mmCIF file of N, CA and C in Angstrom:
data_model
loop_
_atom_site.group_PDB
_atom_site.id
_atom_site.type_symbol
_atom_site.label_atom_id
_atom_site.label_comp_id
_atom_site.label_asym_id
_atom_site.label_seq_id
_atom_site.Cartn_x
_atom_site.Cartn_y
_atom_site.Cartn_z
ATOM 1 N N UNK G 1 -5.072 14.730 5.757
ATOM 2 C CA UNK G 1 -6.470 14.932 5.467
ATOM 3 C C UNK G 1 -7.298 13.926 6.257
ATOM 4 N N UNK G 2 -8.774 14.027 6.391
ATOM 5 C CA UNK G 2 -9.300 13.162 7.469
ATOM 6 C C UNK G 2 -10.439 12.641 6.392
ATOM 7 N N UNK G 3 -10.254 11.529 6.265
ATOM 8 C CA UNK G 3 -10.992 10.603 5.509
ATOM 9 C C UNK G 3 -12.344 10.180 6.729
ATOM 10 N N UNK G 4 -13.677 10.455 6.281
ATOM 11 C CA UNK G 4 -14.438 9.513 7.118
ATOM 12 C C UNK G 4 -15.242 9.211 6.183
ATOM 13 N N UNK G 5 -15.402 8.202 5.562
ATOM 14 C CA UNK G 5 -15.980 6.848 5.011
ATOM 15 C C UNK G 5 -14.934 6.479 3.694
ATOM 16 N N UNK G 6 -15.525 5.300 3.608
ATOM 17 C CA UNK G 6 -14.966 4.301 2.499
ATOM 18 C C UNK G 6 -15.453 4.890 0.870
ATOM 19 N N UNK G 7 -16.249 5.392 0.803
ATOM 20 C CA UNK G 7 -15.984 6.141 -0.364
ATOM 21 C C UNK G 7 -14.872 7.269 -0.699
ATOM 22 N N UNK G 8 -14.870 8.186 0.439
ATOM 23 C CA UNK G 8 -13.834 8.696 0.540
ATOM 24 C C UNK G 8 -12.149 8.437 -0.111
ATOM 25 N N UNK G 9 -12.291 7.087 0.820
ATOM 26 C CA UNK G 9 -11.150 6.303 0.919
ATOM 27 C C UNK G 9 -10.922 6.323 -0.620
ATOM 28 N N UNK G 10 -11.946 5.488 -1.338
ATOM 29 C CA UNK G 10 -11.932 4.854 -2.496
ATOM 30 C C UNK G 10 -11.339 5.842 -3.345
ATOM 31 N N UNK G 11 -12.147 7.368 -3.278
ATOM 32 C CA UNK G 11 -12.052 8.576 -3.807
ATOM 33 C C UNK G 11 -10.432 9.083 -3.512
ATOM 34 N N UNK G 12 -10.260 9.535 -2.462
ATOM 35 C CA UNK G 12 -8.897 9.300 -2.327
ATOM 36 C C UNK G 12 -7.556 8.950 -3.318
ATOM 37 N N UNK G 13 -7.964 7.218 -3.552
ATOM 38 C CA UNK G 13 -7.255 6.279 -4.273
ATOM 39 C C UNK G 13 -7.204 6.514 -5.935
ATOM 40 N N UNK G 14 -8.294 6.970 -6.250
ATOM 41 C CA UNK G 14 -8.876 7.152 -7.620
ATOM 42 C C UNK G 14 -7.673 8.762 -7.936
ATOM 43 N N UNK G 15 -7.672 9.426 -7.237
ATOM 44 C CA UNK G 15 -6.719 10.811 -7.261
ATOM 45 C C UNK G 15 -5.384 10.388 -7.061
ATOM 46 N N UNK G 16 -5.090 9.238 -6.256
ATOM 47 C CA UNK G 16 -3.249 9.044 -6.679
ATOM 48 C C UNK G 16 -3.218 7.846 -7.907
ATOM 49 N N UNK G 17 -4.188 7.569 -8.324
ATOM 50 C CA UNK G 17 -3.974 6.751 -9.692
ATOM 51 C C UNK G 17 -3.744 8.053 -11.018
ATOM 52 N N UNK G 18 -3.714 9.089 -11.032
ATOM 53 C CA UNK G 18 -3.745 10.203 -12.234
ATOM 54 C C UNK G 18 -2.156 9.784 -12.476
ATOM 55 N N UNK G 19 -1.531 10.067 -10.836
ATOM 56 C CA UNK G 19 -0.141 10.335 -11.676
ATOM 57 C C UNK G 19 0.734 9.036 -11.891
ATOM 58 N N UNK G 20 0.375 8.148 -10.776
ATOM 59 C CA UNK G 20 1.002 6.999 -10.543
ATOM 60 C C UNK G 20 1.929 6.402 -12.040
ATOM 61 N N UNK G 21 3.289 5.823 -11.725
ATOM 62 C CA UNK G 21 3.871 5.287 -12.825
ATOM 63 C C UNK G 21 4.571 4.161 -12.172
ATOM 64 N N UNK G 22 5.156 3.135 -13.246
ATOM 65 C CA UNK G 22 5.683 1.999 -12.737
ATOM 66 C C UNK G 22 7.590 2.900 -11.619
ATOM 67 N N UNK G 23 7.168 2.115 -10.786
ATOM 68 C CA UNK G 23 8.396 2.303 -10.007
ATOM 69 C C UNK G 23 8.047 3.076 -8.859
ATOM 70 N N UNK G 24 7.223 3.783 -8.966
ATOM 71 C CA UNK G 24 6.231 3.744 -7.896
ATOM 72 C C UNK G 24 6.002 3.049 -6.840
ATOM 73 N N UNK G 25 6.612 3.337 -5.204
ATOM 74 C CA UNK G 25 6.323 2.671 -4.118
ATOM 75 C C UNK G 25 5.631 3.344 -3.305
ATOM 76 N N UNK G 26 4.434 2.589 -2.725
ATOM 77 C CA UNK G 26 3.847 3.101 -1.417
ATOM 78 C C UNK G 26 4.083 2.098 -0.260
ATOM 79 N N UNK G 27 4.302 2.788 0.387
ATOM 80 C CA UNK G 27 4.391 1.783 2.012
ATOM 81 C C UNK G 27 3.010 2.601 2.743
ATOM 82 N N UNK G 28 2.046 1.563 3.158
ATOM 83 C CA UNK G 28 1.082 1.760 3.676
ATOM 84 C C UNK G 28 0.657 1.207 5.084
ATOM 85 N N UNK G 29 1.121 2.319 5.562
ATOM 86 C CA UNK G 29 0.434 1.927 7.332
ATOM 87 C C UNK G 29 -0.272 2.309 8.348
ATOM 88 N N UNK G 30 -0.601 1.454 8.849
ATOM 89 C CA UNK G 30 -1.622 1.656 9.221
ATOM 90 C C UNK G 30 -2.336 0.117 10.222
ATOM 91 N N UNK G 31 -3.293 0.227 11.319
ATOM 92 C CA UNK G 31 -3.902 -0.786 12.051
ATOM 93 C C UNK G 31 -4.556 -1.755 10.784
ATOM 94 N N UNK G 32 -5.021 -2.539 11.298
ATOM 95 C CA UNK G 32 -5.790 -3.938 10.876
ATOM 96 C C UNK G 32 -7.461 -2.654 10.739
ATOM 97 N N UNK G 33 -7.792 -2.934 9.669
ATOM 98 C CA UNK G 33 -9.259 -2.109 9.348
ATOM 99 C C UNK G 33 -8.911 -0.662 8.976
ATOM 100 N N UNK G 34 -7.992 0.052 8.475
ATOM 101 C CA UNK G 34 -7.764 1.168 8.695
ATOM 102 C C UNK G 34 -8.079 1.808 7.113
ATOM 103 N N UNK G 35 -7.646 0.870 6.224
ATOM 104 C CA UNK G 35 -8.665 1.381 4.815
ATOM 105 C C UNK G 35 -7.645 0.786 3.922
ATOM 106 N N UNK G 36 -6.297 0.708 4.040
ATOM 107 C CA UNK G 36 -5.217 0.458 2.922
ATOM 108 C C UNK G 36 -5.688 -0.333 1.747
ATOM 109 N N UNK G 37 -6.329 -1.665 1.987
ATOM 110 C CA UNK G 37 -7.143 -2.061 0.935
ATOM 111 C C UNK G 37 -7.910 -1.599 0.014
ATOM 112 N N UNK G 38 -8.947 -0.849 0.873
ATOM 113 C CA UNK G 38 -9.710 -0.004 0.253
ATOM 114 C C UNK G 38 -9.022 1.620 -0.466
ATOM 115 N N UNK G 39 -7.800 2.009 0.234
ATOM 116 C CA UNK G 39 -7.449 3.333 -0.868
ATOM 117 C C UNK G 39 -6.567 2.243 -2.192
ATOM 118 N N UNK G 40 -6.177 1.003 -2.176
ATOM 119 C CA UNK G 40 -5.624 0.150 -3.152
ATOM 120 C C UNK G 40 -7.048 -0.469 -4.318
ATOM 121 N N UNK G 41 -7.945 -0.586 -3.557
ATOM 122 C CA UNK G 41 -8.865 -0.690 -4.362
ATOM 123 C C UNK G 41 -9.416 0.854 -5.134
ATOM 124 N N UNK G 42 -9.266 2.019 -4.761
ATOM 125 C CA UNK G 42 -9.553 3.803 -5.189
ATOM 126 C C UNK G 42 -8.926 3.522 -6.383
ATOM 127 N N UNK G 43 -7.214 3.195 -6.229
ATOM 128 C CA UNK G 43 -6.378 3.345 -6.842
ATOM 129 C C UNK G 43 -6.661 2.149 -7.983
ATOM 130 N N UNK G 44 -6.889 1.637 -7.816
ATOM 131 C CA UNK G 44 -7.314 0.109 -9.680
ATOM 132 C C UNK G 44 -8.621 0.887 -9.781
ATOM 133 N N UNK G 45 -9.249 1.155 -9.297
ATOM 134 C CA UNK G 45 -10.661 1.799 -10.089
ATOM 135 C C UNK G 45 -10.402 2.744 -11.124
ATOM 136 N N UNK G 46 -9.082 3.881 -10.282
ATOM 137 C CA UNK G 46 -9.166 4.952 -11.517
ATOM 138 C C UNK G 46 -8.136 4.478 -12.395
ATOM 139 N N UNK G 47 -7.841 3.339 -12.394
ATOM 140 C CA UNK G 47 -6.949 2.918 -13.372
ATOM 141 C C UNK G 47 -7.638 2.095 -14.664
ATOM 142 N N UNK G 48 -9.134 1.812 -14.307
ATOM 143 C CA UNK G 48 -10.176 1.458 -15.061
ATOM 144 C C UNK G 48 -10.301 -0.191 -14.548
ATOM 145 N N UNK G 49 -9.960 -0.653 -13.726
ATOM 146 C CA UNK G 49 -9.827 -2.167 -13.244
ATOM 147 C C UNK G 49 -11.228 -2.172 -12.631
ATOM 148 N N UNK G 50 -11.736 -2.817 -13.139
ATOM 149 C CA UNK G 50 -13.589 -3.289 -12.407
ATOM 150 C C UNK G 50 -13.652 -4.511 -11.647
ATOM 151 N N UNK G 51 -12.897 -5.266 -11.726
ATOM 152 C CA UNK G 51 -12.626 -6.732 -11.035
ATOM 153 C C UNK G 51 -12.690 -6.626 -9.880
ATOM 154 N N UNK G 52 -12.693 -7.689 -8.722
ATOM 155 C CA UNK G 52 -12.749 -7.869 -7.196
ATOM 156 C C UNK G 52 -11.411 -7.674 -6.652
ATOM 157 N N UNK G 53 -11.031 -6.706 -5.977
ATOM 158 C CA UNK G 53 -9.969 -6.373 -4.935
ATOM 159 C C UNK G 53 -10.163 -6.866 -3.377
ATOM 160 N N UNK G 54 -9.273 -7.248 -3.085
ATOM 161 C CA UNK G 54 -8.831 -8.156 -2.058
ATOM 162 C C UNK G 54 -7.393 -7.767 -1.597
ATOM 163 N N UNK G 55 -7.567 -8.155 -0.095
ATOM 164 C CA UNK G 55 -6.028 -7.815 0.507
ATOM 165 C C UNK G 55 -5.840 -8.986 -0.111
ATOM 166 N N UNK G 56 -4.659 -9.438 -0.385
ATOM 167 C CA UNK G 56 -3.397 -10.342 -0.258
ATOM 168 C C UNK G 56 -2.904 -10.763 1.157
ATOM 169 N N UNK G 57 -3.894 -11.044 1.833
ATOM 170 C CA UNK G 57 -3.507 -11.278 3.391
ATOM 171 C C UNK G 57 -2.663 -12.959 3.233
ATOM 172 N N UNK G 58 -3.087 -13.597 2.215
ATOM 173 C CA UNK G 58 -2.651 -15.097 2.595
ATOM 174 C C UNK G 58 -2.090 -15.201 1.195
ATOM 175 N N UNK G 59 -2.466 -14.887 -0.289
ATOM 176 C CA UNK G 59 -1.508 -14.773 -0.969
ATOM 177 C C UNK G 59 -0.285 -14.250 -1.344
ATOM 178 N N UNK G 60 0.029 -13.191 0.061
ATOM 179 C CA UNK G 60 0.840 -12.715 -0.400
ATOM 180 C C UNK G 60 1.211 -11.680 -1.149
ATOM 181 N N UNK G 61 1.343 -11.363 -2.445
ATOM 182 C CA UNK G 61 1.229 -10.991 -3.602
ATOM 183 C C UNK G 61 0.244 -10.865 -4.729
ATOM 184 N N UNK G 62 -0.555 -9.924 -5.003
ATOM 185 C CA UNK G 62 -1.654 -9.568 -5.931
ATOM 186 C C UNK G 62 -1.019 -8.846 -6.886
ATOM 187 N N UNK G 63 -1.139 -8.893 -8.394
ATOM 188 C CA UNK G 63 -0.800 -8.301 -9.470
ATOM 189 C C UNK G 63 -2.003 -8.141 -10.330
ATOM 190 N N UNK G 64 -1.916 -6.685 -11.083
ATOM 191 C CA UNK G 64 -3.285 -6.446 -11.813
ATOM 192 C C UNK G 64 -2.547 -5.590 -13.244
ATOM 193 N N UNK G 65 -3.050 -6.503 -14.213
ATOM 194 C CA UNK G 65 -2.354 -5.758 -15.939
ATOM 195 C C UNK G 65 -3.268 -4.458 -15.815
ATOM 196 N N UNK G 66 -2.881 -3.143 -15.249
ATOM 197 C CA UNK G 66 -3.598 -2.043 -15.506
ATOM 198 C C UNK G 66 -2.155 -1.404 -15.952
ATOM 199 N N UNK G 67 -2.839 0.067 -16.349
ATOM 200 C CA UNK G 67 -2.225 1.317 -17.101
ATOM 201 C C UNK G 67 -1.207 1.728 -15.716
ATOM 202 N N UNK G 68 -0.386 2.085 -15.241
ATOM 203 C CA UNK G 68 0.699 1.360 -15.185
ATOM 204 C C UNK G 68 0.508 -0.303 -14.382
ATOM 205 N N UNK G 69 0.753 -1.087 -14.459
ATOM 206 C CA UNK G 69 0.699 -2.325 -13.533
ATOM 207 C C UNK G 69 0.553 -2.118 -12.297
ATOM 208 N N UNK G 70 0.178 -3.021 -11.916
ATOM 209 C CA UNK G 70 0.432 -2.347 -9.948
ATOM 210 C C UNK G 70 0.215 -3.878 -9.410
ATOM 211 N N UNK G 71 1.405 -3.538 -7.953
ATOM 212 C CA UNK G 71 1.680 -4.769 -7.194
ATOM 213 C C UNK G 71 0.738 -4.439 -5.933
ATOM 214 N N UNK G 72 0.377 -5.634 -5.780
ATOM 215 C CA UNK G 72 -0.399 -4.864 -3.865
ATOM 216 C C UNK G 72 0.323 -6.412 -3.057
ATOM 217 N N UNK G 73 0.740 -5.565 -2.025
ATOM 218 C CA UNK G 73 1.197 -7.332 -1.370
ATOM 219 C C UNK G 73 0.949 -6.617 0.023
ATOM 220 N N UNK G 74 0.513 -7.787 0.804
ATOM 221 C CA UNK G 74 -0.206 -7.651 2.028
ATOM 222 C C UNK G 74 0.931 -8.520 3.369
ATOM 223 N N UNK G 75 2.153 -7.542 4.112
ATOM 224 C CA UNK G 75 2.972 -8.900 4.884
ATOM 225 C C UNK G 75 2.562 -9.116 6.336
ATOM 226 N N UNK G 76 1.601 -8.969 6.547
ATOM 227 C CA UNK G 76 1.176 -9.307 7.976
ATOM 228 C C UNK G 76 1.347 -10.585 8.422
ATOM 229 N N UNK G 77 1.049 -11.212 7.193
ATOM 230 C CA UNK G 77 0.836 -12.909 8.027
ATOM 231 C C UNK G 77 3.137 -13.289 8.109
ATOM 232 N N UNK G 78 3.876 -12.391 7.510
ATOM 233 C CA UNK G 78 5.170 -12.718 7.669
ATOM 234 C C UNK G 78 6.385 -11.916 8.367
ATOM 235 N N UNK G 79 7.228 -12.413 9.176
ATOM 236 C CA UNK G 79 8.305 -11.900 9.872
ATOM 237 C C UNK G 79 8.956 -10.961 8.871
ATOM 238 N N UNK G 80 9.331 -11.334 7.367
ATOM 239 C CA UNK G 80 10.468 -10.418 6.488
ATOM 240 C C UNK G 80 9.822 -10.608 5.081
ATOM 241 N N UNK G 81 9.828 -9.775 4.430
ATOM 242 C CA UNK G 81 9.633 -10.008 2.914
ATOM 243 C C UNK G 81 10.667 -10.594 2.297
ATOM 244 N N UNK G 82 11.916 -11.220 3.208
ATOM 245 C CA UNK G 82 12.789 -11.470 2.296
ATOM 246 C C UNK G 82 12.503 -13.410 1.558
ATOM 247 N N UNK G 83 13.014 -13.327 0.335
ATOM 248 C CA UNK G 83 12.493 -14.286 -0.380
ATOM 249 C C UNK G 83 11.526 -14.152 -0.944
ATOM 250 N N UNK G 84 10.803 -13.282 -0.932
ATOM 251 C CA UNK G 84 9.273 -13.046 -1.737
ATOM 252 C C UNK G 84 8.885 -12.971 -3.125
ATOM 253 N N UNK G 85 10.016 -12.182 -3.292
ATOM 254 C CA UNK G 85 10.556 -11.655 -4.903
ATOM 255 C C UNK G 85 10.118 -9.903 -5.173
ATOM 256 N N UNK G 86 9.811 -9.850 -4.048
ATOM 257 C CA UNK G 86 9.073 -8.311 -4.239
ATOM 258 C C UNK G 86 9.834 -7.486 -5.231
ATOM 259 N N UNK G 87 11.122 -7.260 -4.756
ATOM 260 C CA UNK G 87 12.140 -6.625 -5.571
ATOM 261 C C UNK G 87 11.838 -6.428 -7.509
ATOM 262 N N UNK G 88 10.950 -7.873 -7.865
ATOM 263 C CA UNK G 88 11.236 -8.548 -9.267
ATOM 264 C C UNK G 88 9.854 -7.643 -9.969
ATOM 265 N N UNK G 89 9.303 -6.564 -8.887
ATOM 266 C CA UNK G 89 8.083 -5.885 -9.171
ATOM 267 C C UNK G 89 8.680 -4.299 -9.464
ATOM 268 N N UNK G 90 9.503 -3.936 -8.698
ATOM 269 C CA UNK G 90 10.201 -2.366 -7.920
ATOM 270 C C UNK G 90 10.000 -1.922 -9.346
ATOM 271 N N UNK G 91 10.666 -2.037 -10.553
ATOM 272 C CA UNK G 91 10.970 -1.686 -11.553
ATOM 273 C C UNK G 91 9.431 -1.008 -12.901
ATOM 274 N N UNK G 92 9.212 -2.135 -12.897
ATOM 275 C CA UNK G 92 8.040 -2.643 -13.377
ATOM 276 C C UNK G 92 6.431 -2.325 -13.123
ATOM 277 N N UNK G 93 6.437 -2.343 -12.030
ATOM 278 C CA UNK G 93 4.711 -1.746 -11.810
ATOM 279 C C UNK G 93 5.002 -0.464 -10.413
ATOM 280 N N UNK G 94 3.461 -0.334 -10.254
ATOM 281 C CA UNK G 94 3.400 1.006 -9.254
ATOM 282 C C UNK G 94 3.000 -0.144 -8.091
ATOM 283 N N UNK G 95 4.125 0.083 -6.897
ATOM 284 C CA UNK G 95 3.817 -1.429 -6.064
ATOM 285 C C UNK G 95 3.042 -0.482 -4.325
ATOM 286 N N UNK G 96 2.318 -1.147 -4.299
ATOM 287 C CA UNK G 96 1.488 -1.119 -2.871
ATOM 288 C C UNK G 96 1.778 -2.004 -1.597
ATOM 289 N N UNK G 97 2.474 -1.614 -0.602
ATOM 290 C CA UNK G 97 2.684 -2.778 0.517
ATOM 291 C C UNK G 97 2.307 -2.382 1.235
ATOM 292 N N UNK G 98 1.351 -3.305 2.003
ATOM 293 C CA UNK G 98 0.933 -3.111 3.569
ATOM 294 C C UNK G 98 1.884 -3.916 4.501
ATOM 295 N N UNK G 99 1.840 -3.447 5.857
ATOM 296 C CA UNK G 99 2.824 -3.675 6.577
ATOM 297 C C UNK G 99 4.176 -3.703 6.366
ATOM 298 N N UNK G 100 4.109 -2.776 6.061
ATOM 299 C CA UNK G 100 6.147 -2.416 5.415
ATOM 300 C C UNK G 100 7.144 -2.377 6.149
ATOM 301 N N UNK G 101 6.396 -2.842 7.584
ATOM 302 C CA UNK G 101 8.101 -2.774 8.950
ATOM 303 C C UNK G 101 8.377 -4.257 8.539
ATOM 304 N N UNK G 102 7.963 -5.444 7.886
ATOM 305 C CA UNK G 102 8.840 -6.342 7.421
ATOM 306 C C UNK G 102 9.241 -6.654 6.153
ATOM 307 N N UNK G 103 9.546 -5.402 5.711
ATOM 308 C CA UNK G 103 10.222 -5.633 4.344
ATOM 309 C C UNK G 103 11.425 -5.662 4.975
ATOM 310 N N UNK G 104 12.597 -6.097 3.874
ATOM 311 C CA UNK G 104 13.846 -6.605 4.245
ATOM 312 C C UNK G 104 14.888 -5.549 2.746
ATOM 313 N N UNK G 105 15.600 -4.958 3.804
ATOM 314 C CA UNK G 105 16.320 -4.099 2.851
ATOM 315 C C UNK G 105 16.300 -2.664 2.779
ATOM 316 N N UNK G 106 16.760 -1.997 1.389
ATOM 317 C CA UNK G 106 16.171 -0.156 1.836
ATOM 318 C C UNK G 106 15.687 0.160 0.572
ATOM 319 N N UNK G 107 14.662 0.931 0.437
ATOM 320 C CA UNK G 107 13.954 1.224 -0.473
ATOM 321 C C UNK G 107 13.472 2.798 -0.525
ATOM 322 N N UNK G 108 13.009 3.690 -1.487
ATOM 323 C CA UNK G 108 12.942 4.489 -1.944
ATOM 324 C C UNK G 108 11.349 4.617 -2.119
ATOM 325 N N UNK G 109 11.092 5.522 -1.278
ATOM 326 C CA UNK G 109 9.423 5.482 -1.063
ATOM 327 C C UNK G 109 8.715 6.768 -0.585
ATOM 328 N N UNK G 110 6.976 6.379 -0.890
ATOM 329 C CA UNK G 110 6.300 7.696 -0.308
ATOM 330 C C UNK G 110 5.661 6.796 0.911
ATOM 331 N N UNK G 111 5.260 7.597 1.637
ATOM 332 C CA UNK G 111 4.929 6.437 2.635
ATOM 333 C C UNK G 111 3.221 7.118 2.970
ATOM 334 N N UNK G 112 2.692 6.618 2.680
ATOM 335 C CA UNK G 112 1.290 7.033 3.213
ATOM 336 C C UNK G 112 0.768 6.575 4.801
ATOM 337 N N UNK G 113 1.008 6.709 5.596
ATOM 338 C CA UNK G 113 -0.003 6.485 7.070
ATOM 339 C C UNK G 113 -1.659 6.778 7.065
ATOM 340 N N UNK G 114 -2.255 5.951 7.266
ATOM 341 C CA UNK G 114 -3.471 5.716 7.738
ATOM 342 C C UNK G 114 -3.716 5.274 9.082
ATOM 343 N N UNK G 115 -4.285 6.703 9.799
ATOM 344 C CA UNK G 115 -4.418 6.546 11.746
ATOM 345 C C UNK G 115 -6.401 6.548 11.702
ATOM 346 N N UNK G 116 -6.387 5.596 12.983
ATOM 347 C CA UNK G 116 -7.967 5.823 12.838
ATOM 348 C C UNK G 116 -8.140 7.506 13.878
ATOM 349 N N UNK G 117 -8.882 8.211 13.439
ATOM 350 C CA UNK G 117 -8.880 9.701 13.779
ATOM 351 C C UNK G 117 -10.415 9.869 14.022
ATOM 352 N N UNK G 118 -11.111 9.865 15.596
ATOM 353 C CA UNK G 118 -12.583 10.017 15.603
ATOM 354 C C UNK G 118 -13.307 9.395 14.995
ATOM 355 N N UNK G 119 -14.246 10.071 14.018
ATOM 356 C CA UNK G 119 -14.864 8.760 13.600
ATOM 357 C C UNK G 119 -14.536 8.744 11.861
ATOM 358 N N UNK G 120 -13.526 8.688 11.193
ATOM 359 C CA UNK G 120 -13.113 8.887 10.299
ATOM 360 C C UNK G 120 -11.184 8.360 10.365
ATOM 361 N N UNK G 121 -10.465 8.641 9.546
ATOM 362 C CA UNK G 121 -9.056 8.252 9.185
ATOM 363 C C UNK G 121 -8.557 9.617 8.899
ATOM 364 N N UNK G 122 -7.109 9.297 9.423
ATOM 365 C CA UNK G 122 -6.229 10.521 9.466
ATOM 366 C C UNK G 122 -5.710 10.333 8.294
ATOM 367 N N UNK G 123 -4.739 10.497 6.975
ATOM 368 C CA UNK G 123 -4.195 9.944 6.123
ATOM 369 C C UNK G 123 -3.482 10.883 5.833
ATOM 370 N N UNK G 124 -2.092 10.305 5.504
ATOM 371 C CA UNK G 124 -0.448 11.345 5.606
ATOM 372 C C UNK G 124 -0.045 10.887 4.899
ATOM 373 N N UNK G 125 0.069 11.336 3.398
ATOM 374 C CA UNK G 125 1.250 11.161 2.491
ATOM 375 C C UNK G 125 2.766 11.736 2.300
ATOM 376 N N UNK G 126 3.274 10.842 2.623
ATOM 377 C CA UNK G 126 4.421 11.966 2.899
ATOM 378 C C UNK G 126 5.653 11.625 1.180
ATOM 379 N N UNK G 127 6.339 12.760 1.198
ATOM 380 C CA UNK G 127 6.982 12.573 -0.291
ATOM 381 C C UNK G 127 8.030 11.828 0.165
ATOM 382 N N UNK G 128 8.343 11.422 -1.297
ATOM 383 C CA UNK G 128 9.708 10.864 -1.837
ATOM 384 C C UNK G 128 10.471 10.696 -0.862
ATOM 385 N N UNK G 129 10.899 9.483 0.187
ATOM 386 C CA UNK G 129 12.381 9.724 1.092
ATOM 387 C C UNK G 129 12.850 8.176 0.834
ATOM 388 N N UNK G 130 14.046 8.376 1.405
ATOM 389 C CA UNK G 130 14.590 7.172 1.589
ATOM 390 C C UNK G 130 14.316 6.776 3.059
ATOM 391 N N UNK G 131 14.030 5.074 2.766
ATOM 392 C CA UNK G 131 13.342 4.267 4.147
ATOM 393 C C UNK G 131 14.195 3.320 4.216
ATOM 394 N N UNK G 132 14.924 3.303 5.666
ATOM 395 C CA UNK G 132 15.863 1.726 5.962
ATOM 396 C C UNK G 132 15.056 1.403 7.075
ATOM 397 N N UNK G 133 14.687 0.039 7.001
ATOM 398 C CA UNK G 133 14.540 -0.361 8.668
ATOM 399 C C UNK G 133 13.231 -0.536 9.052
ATOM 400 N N UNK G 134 12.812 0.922 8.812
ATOM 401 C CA UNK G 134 11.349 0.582 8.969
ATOM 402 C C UNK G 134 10.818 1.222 10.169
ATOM 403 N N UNK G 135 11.495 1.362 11.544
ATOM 404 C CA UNK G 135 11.265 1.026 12.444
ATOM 405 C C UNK G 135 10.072 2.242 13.220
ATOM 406 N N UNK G 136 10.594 3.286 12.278
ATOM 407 C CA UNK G 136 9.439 4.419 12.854
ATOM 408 C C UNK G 136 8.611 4.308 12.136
ATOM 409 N N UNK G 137 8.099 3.339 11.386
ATOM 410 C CA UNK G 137 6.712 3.461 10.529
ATOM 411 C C UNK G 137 6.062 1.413 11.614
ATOM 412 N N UNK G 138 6.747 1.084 12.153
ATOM 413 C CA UNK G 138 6.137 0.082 13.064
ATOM 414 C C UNK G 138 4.922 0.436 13.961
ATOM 415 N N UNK G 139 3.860 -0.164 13.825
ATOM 416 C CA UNK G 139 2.543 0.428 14.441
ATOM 417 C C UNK G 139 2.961 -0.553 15.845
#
């Protein structure tokens, strides 16, 4: 679908919060500006979260007590997620990662892509697969 503006985006996010449940992974990719924040911020809105959303560019790891929980972790600023504890989330909340070519390990995921497309965003959810490696979701 071709997203052009940030409401959109937001709107978007607010429609995969209906079904979302803990255990729930998205791998989100996409360039530097491409919206992932912002469809992570869609997604805590329709979860009823009113608070300030923020990448996790330097923390790392963001956690929010909503209806199901949800992880957002941001790994740009790192080579591997390994050591992070990400894993200690998988179970437990509906988890959001940006830059997912350095996660470390194999995981069970939908993978959403966000391409910038004219003057708007391309956005590809793709279902349920299994992801090792990473390497074709590397921008």
């Amino acid at each position: 679908m071709i997203v052009s503006s940030e409401e959109e985006m937001v709107n978007l996010g607010v429609e995969l919060a209906s079904g979302l449940q803990p255990g729930n992974l998205f791998l989100l990719v996409g360039r530097l500006g491409a919206g992932k924040t912002t469809l992570v911020r869609g997604v805590l809105s329709g979860l009823g979260f009113a608070g300030h959303v923020k990448s996790p560019t330097f923390n790392l790891i963001q956690t929010y007590s909503t209806s199901p929980p949800v992880m957002h972790s941001d790994l740009y600023r790192v080579k591997s997620s390994q050591g992070l504890g990400l894993e200690d989330y998988e179970d437990s909340h509906a988890c959001f990662i940006e830059w997912p070519d350095r996660l470390a390990g194999k995981f069970r995921a939908s993978v959403i892509r966000i391409e910038f497309h004219g003057s708007g965003r391309l956005v590809t959810i793709a279902p349920e697969t299994e992801v090792e490696g990473l390497d074709l979701l590397a921008e």
